[in-house]
Amino acid sequence: MDFMRPAGALGKYLPVKAVVALGFMLALSIARFNLLDNYIQLVLMLIGINLILTLSLNLVNGYMGEFSVGHAGFMAAGAYVSSILSVRVLASYSPVWVFPCAVLAGGLAAGVVGLAVAVPSFKTRGDYLAIVTLAFSMIVKSVIENIDAVGGPRGFLGMDKLTTLPWVFFWTVAAVWIIRNFIYSRFGRGVLSVREDEIAADLTGVNTRNVKMLAFVVSSFFAGIAGGLYAHLIQYISPGVFDIVKSTEMLVMVYLGGVGSIAGSMIGAATYTVLLEALRPLGIWRMAVMPLLLILLMIFRPKGIMGYREARWLSPSFGRGTGKDK
Amino acid sequence: MTPILEVSGMTVNYGVIAAVRSVSFEVRSGEVVVLLGANGAGKSSILKAVSGLIASSGTVNFEGADIGMVPAHERVGRGVAHVPEGRRIFCNLSVKENLLLGGWVHASKGGVEKDLDRVLTFFPRLKERFNQAGGTLSGGEQQMLAFGRALMSRPKLLLLDEPSMGLSPKLVDYVFSMLSDFHKSGMTLLIVEQNAAMALTLASRAYVLEAGEIKLSGSAAELHDNPLVRRAYLGE
């Protein structure tokens, strides 16, 4: 598929690649030699997981212009599938292999669930799609609550703490790279055209149905990956974790950082995660900050910090002369 | 000449209201055909039904095949391009992205670069604005972009809905000279136009619609001299 191919020449993104390589080394050594306080490491990992979630939701809400409020459902699918795999099915194998396989399987499962949601619900748009996705996440929650084999409402545990800083770093970079290349591919342009004017998109020959499905499946895949990472970090999941509040958190991060922007997703996820940790002394009141933030945001900066703008190092014209490229 | 487009018994309903009632017409290869009529006569509905945006009963034959059940985006691949009323370019996307989206149906088969070159030679102004957002273009430039986007799909039949709408008289002249160039390059055009005088000078044939039915048809010259057309559409 053409979106898997890097958008530019090999050497073009050399500085970006160097930073990524350095970051990975840093993540490895931090985890290996415990260079940072465990709590700081936890927050860093949460930032990464939240970034994957934000990118995933931004693909649907920001780039495609639809409105999903049920992404916690896909996260739950990924979390439960990967946890069941690592605890029950693959437990006898070496964790070195179990973990990546379990997380990947969780992502794929979420992708399949995403496809199952997309097929019927893309007959609707806008508000209606929002309601369909909301209903979907409620279905996921109550289905899990009623399956006793995975603990029902009590939750599921037994996962080893397999999520480490290098793994989170790896999946975060993968998410940024794949989603960025997807957006700047031909399919990505199709996604943008759906957001801009679906009728005009139809008239230019874009198969809007396929394009929307593909974007939705990619989005739910990454929500599932984030779910798998989360489950093996916190080592406990329950249906209550993946409720409407979780979906709202993702919405806040998307709209805080900026719709239709990868750099915005980074800013949104990092700011929100750090802010939530910094406000811990407020106790339960810190949860009031989130909706308040959303209200203020909608009044003063409805498109978010980076709305529809992209950092230069993430855009395809990076490393080229301005305006001369074709 | 064989008709490239043959519409027979086309009916379009919006709820209980029939916008187009059993209309039959044809467009022959290489022709320019104009649909004339007052607001609400059903002209735009006919174009939308031909390009597949709205459902219609009756048959729509394109190059001998019934395309009535073919979805809109696949009709583009067969060679039907529709420049809709109000242009509907992608305002937040760059000129480049707009044009590349126009070439969507050919992207997997290649040759899009060549199409892009051809369109940019045809509209040098678009080359100057290549990386600018479509919405920042002037009205005339947006019309060029809409044409360019349609040309990117290598159309055999170009459907144009009010191409001169909202443009200054000077730009209207320019638009019609472009349409005449399209025609000379061998393209077949089906045009809906309020500016009947201009449209009739370009067209080979015309149909006059009233309340969803074809009232008159004939060569452009004939209709141009028809007293009814002169009174109703040419302002005499």
XYZ file of C-alpha atoms in Angstrom:
562
model
C 0.000 0.000 0.000
C 1.339 3.342 -0.918
C 0.876 4.952 2.478
C 3.431 2.601 3.990
C 6.134 4.090 1.829
C 8.039 7.057 3.309
C 6.875 10.219 1.607
C 10.320 11.498 0.661
C 13.844 10.626 -0.325
C 15.979 8.594 2.042
C 18.206 11.331 3.386
C 15.560 13.994 3.598
C 14.432 13.221 7.106
C 17.931 12.584 8.453
C 17.623 15.027 11.374
C 14.253 13.547 12.326
C 15.643 10.021 12.094
C 18.633 10.998 14.210
C 16.384 12.430 16.921
C 14.216 9.301 16.855
C 17.271 7.028 17.137
C 18.653 9.125 19.978
C 15.287 9.090 21.714
C 15.114 5.329 21.467
C 18.589 4.923 22.930
C 17.642 7.292 25.711
C 14.433 5.376 26.404
C 16.385 2.112 26.470
C 19.006 3.387 28.880
C 16.450 5.071 31.134
C 14.564 1.805 31.455
C 17.716 -0.318 31.753
C 19.606 1.752 34.313
C 16.620 3.398 36.004
C 17.942 6.866 35.229
C 14.582 8.413 36.038
C 12.243 8.108 38.936
C 9.630 5.366 38.385
C 6.820 7.877 38.635
C 8.367 10.111 35.947
C 8.789 7.035 33.737
C 5.144 6.178 34.281
C 4.067 9.676 33.260
C 6.275 9.526 30.161
C 4.699 6.228 29.171
C 1.209 7.622 29.748
C 2.095 10.546 27.477
C 3.095 8.096 24.756
C -0.061 6.002 25.144
C -2.212 9.118 25.187
C -0.442 10.394 22.078
C -1.311 7.200 20.218
C -4.932 7.586 21.334
C -5.003 11.255 20.315
C -3.578 10.523 16.873
C -6.071 7.726 16.442
C -9.044 9.932 17.267
C -7.619 12.882 15.328
C -7.618 10.762 12.189
C -11.397 10.399 12.432
C -12.419 13.673 14.083
C -9.748 16.001 12.729
C -8.705 14.718 9.332
C -11.892 12.986 8.236
C -14.207 15.542 9.851
C -16.454 12.918 11.399
C -17.214 12.804 15.090
C -16.476 9.675 17.083
C -17.131 9.700 20.832
C -16.674 5.982 21.282
C -12.969 5.428 20.880
C -12.670 4.048 24.411
C -14.536 1.041 23.021
C -11.726 0.273 20.565
C -9.175 0.817 23.300
C -11.072 -1.679 25.464
C -11.083 -4.252 22.654
C -7.310 -3.917 22.292
C -6.710 -4.001 26.048
C -8.826 -7.095 26.697
C -7.671 -9.088 23.669
C -3.986 -8.439 24.355
C -4.366 -9.149 28.083
C -6.227 -12.414 27.550
C -3.566 -13.467 25.064
C -0.630 -12.665 27.316
C -2.172 -14.108 30.503
C -4.066 -17.158 29.234
C -2.972 -18.135 25.733
C 0.672 -17.225 25.363
C 1.680 -17.350 29.029
C 4.129 -20.221 28.534
C 6.169 -18.417 25.909
C 8.994 -15.963 26.506
C 7.652 -12.474 27.327
C 10.062 -11.040 24.745
C 7.766 -12.439 22.045
C 4.493 -12.542 23.919
C 4.253 -8.829 24.466
C 4.660 -7.481 20.924
C 2.423 -10.250 19.579
C -0.253 -9.600 22.193
C -0.242 -5.845 21.607
C -0.333 -6.291 17.832
C -3.164 -8.803 18.128
C -5.042 -6.343 20.332
C -4.633 -3.662 17.660
C -5.791 -6.010 14.914
C -8.797 -7.066 16.980
C -9.714 -3.429 17.533
C -9.314 -2.857 13.789
C -11.759 -5.671 13.051
C -14.199 -4.231 15.590
C -13.708 -0.838 13.917
C -14.621 -2.337 10.566
C -17.724 -3.925 12.078
C -18.768 -0.527 13.452
C -17.890 1.351 10.268
C -19.868 -0.813 7.846
C -23.317 -0.024 9.214
C -22.610 3.370 10.769
C -21.146 5.117 7.726
C -24.620 5.246 6.323
C -24.931 8.108 8.795
C -22.864 11.257 9.265
C -22.125 13.980 11.788
C -24.329 13.896 14.871
C -25.726 10.519 13.930
C -22.304 8.919 13.682
C -21.465 10.411 17.091
C -24.521 8.715 18.567
C -23.705 5.405 16.866
C -20.145 5.414 18.235
C -21.381 6.404 21.692
C -23.832 3.508 21.642
C -21.067 1.205 20.447
C -18.786 2.061 23.361
C -21.682 1.431 25.754
C -22.262 -1.968 24.127
C -18.584 -2.892 24.545
C -18.702 -1.890 28.194
C -21.801 -3.899 29.001
C -20.657 -6.920 26.991
C -17.427 -7.068 29.002
C -19.354 -6.534 32.247
C -21.407 -9.608 31.441
C -18.626 -11.995 30.465
C -17.641 -13.661 33.714
C -14.649 -15.411 32.129
C -12.811 -12.089 31.880
C -13.866 -10.942 35.310
C -17.042 -9.107 34.367
C -17.385 -5.766 36.155
C -14.593 -6.737 38.607
C -12.028 -6.406 35.878
C -9.159 -8.484 34.623
C -5.657 -8.801 36.018
C -2.613 -11.020 35.976
C -0.719 -9.218 33.250
C 2.997 -8.787 33.886
C 4.302 -5.278 33.658
C 5.566 -5.721 30.130
C 5.034 -2.160 28.925
C 8.367 -0.382 29.149
C 9.576 3.006 28.028
C 11.338 1.686 24.881
C 8.197 -0.215 23.831
C 5.976 2.830 24.314
C 8.525 4.876 22.388
C 8.553 2.333 19.582
C 4.760 2.208 19.223
C 4.431 5.981 19.506
C 6.953 6.536 16.719
C 5.239 3.842 14.652
C 1.870 5.520 15.147
C 3.197 8.959 14.206
C 5.048 7.589 11.186
C 2.240 5.452 9.816
C -0.538 7.988 10.402
C 1.562 10.806 8.969
C 2.347 8.830 5.818
C -1.259 7.761 5.566
C -2.435 11.372 5.653
C 0.015 12.527 2.985
C -0.752 9.582 0.730
C -3.387 9.453 -1.976
C -5.802 7.840 0.486
C -5.080 10.589 2.982
C -6.007 13.209 0.410
C -9.220 11.269 -0.085
C -9.844 11.446 3.674
C -9.330 15.219 3.616
C -11.640 15.596 0.619
C -14.393 13.824 2.565
C -13.967 16.358 5.359
C -13.986 19.291 2.950
C -16.972 18.354 0.801
C -18.162 14.785 0.472
C -20.273 15.494 -2.624
C -17.377 17.159 -4.408
C -15.219 14.193 -3.353
C -17.727 11.851 -5.016
C -17.641 13.998 -8.147
C -13.856 13.851 -8.382
C -14.062 10.064 -8.336
C -13.005 9.391 -4.743
C -14.550 6.181 -3.438
C -15.613 7.944 -0.259
C -17.001 4.815 1.376
C -13.747 2.856 1.075
C -11.654 5.829 2.126
C -13.739 6.383 5.254
C -13.621 2.689 6.165
C -9.861 2.518 5.776
C -9.314 5.618 7.916
C -11.656 4.291 10.583
C -9.957 0.891 10.674
C -6.475 2.460 10.935
C -7.792 4.681 13.706
C -9.332 1.841 15.699
C -6.214 -0.282 15.186
C -4.100 2.314 16.974
C -6.688 2.808 19.705
C -6.381 -0.961 20.265
C -2.573 -0.760 20.372
C -2.834 1.958 23.019
C -5.242 -0.266 24.935
C -2.747 -3.145 24.926
C 0.065 -0.908 26.125
C -2.141 0.568 28.829
C -3.253 -2.841 30.100
C 0.326 -4.071 30.440
C 1.383 -0.859 32.138
C -1.342 -0.529 34.787
C -1.705 -4.353 35.006
C -5.400 -4.058 35.709
C -8.290 -3.315 33.385
C -12.006 -3.149 34.018
C -14.995 -2.064 31.942
C -15.195 1.092 34.050
C -11.792 2.240 32.788
C -13.095 2.432 29.209
C -16.237 4.446 29.780
C -17.412 7.735 28.323
C -14.913 9.620 30.526
C -12.026 7.909 28.711
C -13.518 8.877 25.339
C -13.982 12.426 26.573
C -10.334 12.556 27.668
C -9.324 11.666 24.108
C -11.599 14.372 22.744
C -10.052 16.935 25.091
C -6.527 16.006 23.986
C -7.504 16.214 20.303
C -9.261 19.553 20.621
C -6.653 20.986 22.998
C -3.729 20.221 20.703
C -5.549 20.926 17.498
C -7.744 19.087 15.026
C -6.095 17.841 11.863
C -2.544 18.172 13.173
C 0.005 15.590 14.282
C 2.116 18.178 16.073
C -1.110 19.329 17.727
C -1.804 15.791 18.915
C 1.641 15.709 20.492
C 1.074 19.008 22.270
C -2.426 18.019 23.339
C -1.476 14.608 24.708
C 1.612 15.883 26.543
C -0.085 18.968 28.006
C -3.155 17.107 29.153
C -1.275 14.187 30.705
C 1.154 16.420 32.574
C -1.602 18.795 33.666
C -3.689 15.945 35.052
C -0.686 14.696 37.048
C 0.234 18.163 38.264
C -3.291 18.692 39.538
C -3.256 15.541 41.662
C -3.264 17.557 44.919
C -6.753 18.754 43.984
C -8.043 15.211 44.451
C -11.290 14.403 42.718
C -11.701 18.079 41.769
C -9.062 17.695 39.126
C -11.635 15.888 37.024
C -13.572 19.150 36.942
C -10.603 20.741 35.193
C -11.105 18.599 32.106
C -14.614 19.758 31.160
C -13.721 23.312 32.161
C -10.730 23.156 29.836
C -12.975 21.936 27.043
C -15.455 24.776 27.550
C -12.736 27.442 27.573
C -11.151 25.861 24.537
C -14.358 25.883 22.523
C -14.886 29.561 23.376
C -11.383 30.889 22.783
C -9.703 28.493 20.406
C -12.219 26.120 18.839
C -9.709 24.451 16.532
C -7.126 23.927 19.292
C -3.554 25.133 19.599
C -2.379 23.823 16.219
C -5.749 23.533 14.438
C -5.229 22.438 10.794
C -1.562 23.487 10.933
C 1.394 21.156 10.921
C 4.928 21.383 12.253
C 7.396 21.823 9.422
C 9.368 18.669 10.145
C 6.191 16.622 9.769
C 5.016 18.091 6.480
C 6.039 16.716 3.093
C 7.755 19.933 1.981
C 10.333 19.508 4.779
C 13.897 19.708 3.490
C 12.807 21.117 0.149
C 12.772 24.662 -1.151
C 9.546 26.455 -0.418
C 6.994 26.686 -3.194
C 9.284 25.197 -5.809
C 8.252 21.608 -5.341
C 5.620 20.012 -7.438
C -22.490 10.563 -35.217
C -23.248 8.170 -32.419
C -24.489 9.677 -29.180
C -21.978 9.465 -26.330
C -24.800 10.143 -23.886
C -28.343 8.980 -24.409
C -30.945 9.766 -21.773
C -34.433 8.422 -22.137
C -37.455 8.754 -19.896
C -35.445 10.301 -17.070
C -37.557 11.206 -14.049
C -36.165 12.738 -10.880
C -38.309 13.013 -7.782
C -37.609 14.998 -4.628
C -40.122 13.441 -2.255
C -43.498 13.937 -3.901
C -42.251 16.686 -6.201
C -41.123 15.670 -9.668
C -38.241 17.933 -10.695
C -37.658 16.153 -13.997
C -40.486 14.376 -15.821
C -39.655 11.757 -18.403
C -36.972 13.732 -20.187
C -35.196 12.257 -23.197
C -32.231 13.780 -24.973
C -28.888 12.876 -26.408
C -25.420 14.334 -26.682
C -23.311 13.248 -29.633
C -19.577 12.826 -29.452
C -17.749 16.124 -29.872
C -20.864 18.236 -29.461
C -21.642 21.132 -27.162
C -25.205 20.858 -25.893
C -26.874 23.484 -23.748
C -29.832 23.037 -21.431
C -31.805 26.254 -21.103
C -34.595 26.985 -18.694
C -35.782 29.123 -15.821
C -34.818 28.468 -12.215
C -36.366 25.229 -11.018
C -36.884 23.875 -14.531
C -34.826 20.813 -13.583
C -31.591 21.554 -15.426
C -29.255 20.943 -12.503
C -31.198 17.854 -11.495
C -30.592 16.395 -14.939
C -26.833 16.964 -14.627
C -26.803 15.461 -11.129
C -28.687 12.419 -12.341
C -26.247 11.967 -15.238
C -23.235 12.142 -12.915
C -24.924 9.893 -10.348
C -25.284 12.335 -7.455
C -29.021 11.775 -7.300
C -31.150 8.805 -8.223
C -33.368 8.852 -11.298
C -35.632 6.482 -13.131
C -35.365 5.912 -16.860
C -32.118 5.041 -18.563
C -28.799 6.841 -18.827
C -26.658 5.341 -21.566
C -23.038 6.403 -21.717
C -20.970 5.067 -24.607
C -23.604 2.427 -25.152
C -23.644 1.097 -21.570
C -26.425 1.759 -19.083
C -24.760 3.582 -16.195
C -27.974 4.284 -14.273
C -26.937 2.001 -11.408
C -23.221 2.872 -11.403
C -22.174 4.916 -8.338
C -21.037 8.496 -8.943
C -17.340 7.912 -8.256
C -17.196 5.081 -10.796
C -18.847 7.203 -13.458
C -15.870 9.566 -13.151
C -13.605 6.664 -14.045
C -15.685 5.971 -17.146
C -15.210 9.530 -18.359
C -18.088 11.572 -16.949
C -16.806 14.670 -15.126
C -19.165 17.089 -13.422
C -18.198 20.644 -12.495
C -20.941 21.387 -9.987
C -22.814 24.594 -9.391
C -20.827 26.916 -7.148
C -17.596 25.113 -8.162
C -17.248 23.252 -4.838
C -13.464 23.212 -4.789
C -11.790 21.983 -1.586
C -11.167 25.355 0.067
C -8.764 24.236 2.813
C -6.674 22.066 0.515
C -3.936 23.396 -1.732
C -4.323 23.819 -5.486
C -2.002 20.847 -5.858
C -4.143 18.655 -3.599
C -7.315 19.732 -5.401
C -5.846 18.769 -8.758
C -4.398 15.488 -7.512
C -7.800 14.574 -6.096
C -9.218 15.211 -9.551
C -6.835 12.555 -10.862
C -7.886 10.070 -8.174
C -9.363 7.536 -10.603
C -6.130 7.309 -12.596
C -3.670 7.450 -9.706
C -3.136 3.690 -9.567
C -2.627 3.457 -13.321
C -0.066 6.248 -13.520
C 0.172 9.217 -15.840
C -1.149 11.665 -13.256
C 2.043 13.735 -13.461
C 1.464 14.165 -17.167
C -2.157 15.182 -16.592
C -0.975 17.679 -14.017
C 1.498 19.195 -16.472
C -1.199 19.453 -19.118
C -3.636 21.190 -16.760
C -0.952 23.583 -15.496
C 0.000 24.501 -19.064
C -3.639 25.148 -19.755
C -4.034 27.263 -16.600
C -0.657 28.892 -15.879
C -2.288 30.868 -13.082
C -2.814 27.656 -11.140
C 0.910 26.992 -11.340
C 1.570 30.317 -9.615
C -0.893 29.404 -6.884
C 0.181 25.767 -6.699
C 0.732 25.503 -2.944
C -1.899 28.013 -1.920
C -5.170 26.944 -0.313
C -8.029 26.782 -2.814
C -10.153 29.112 -0.698
C -7.635 31.961 -1.032
C -8.044 32.056 -4.817
C -10.157 34.667 -6.588
C -13.491 33.652 -8.095
C -12.032 33.317 -11.565
C -9.081 31.285 -10.315
C -11.424 29.022 -8.379
C -13.356 28.401 -11.575
C -10.081 27.503 -13.311
C -9.302 25.147 -10.442
C -12.727 23.525 -10.757
C -12.165 23.040 -14.490
C -8.627 21.818 -13.895
C -9.779 19.336 -11.284
C -12.370 17.979 -13.715
C -9.823 17.747 -16.548
C -7.531 15.682 -14.316
C -9.970 12.775 -14.615
C -9.511 12.738 -18.422
C -13.211 13.266 -19.120
C -14.923 12.262 -22.334
C -18.060 14.118 -21.316
C -17.843 17.269 -19.253
C -20.968 18.363 -17.381
C -20.920 22.052 -16.482
C -23.443 23.551 -14.099
C -23.607 27.355 -14.419
C -19.915 27.868 -15.212
C -20.315 31.657 -15.440
C -22.220 32.104 -12.195
C -20.888 34.831 -9.911
C -18.166 35.966 -12.298
C -17.534 39.447 -13.713
C -18.436 40.010 -17.424
C -14.764 39.906 -18.339
C -14.298 36.558 -16.603
C -17.467 35.243 -18.208
C -15.863 35.904 -21.596
C -12.745 34.123 -20.400
C -14.716 31.114 -19.157
C -16.497 30.776 -22.469
C -13.249 31.016 -24.396
C -11.934 28.183 -22.229
C -15.031 26.118 -22.887
C -14.551 26.751 -26.587
C -10.958 25.503 -26.243
C -12.188 22.356 -24.484
C -14.594 21.824 -27.366
C -11.888 22.326 -29.979
C -9.674 19.791 -28.219
C -12.380 17.216 -28.887
C -14.221 17.139 -25.593
C -17.976 16.749 -25.431
C -19.765 19.315 -23.280
C -23.194 19.375 -21.694
C -23.782 22.820 -20.222
C -26.461 24.306 -17.991
C -26.268 28.057 -18.245
C -28.294 31.138 -17.323
C -26.363 33.257 -19.793
C -28.302 31.934 -22.777
C -26.839 34.349 -25.326
C -23.275 33.247 -24.606
C -24.207 29.598 -24.315
C -26.007 29.563 -27.661
C -23.017 31.021 -29.510
C -20.891 28.145 -28.234
C -23.409 25.321 -28.528
C -24.219 23.120 -31.457
C -27.607 22.154 -30.103
C -29.859 23.157 -27.235
C -32.843 21.938 -25.273
C -35.298 24.242 -23.541
C -36.749 22.939 -20.290
C -39.862 24.101 -18.557
C -41.179 22.633 -15.314
C -39.136 19.477 -15.727
C -40.083 18.776 -19.335
C -38.387 19.483 -22.629
C -40.418 22.123 -24.457
C -38.152 22.872 -27.404
C -35.096 21.419 -28.990
C -33.023 22.112 -32.045
C -29.788 23.504 -33.336
C -28.390 26.479 -31.485
C -28.992 28.744 -34.482
C -32.625 27.685 -34.748
C -33.277 28.279 -31.088
C -31.417 31.545 -31.173
C -33.940 32.806 -33.748
C -36.972 31.276 -32.081
C -39.236 34.124 -30.857
C -40.147 32.225 -27.690
C -36.508 31.712 -26.741
C -35.665 35.296 -27.638
C -38.413 36.584 -25.365
C -37.837 34.249 -22.435
C -34.054 33.819 -22.352
C -32.425 36.449 -24.524
C -34.207 39.403 -22.974
C -36.211 40.730 -25.894
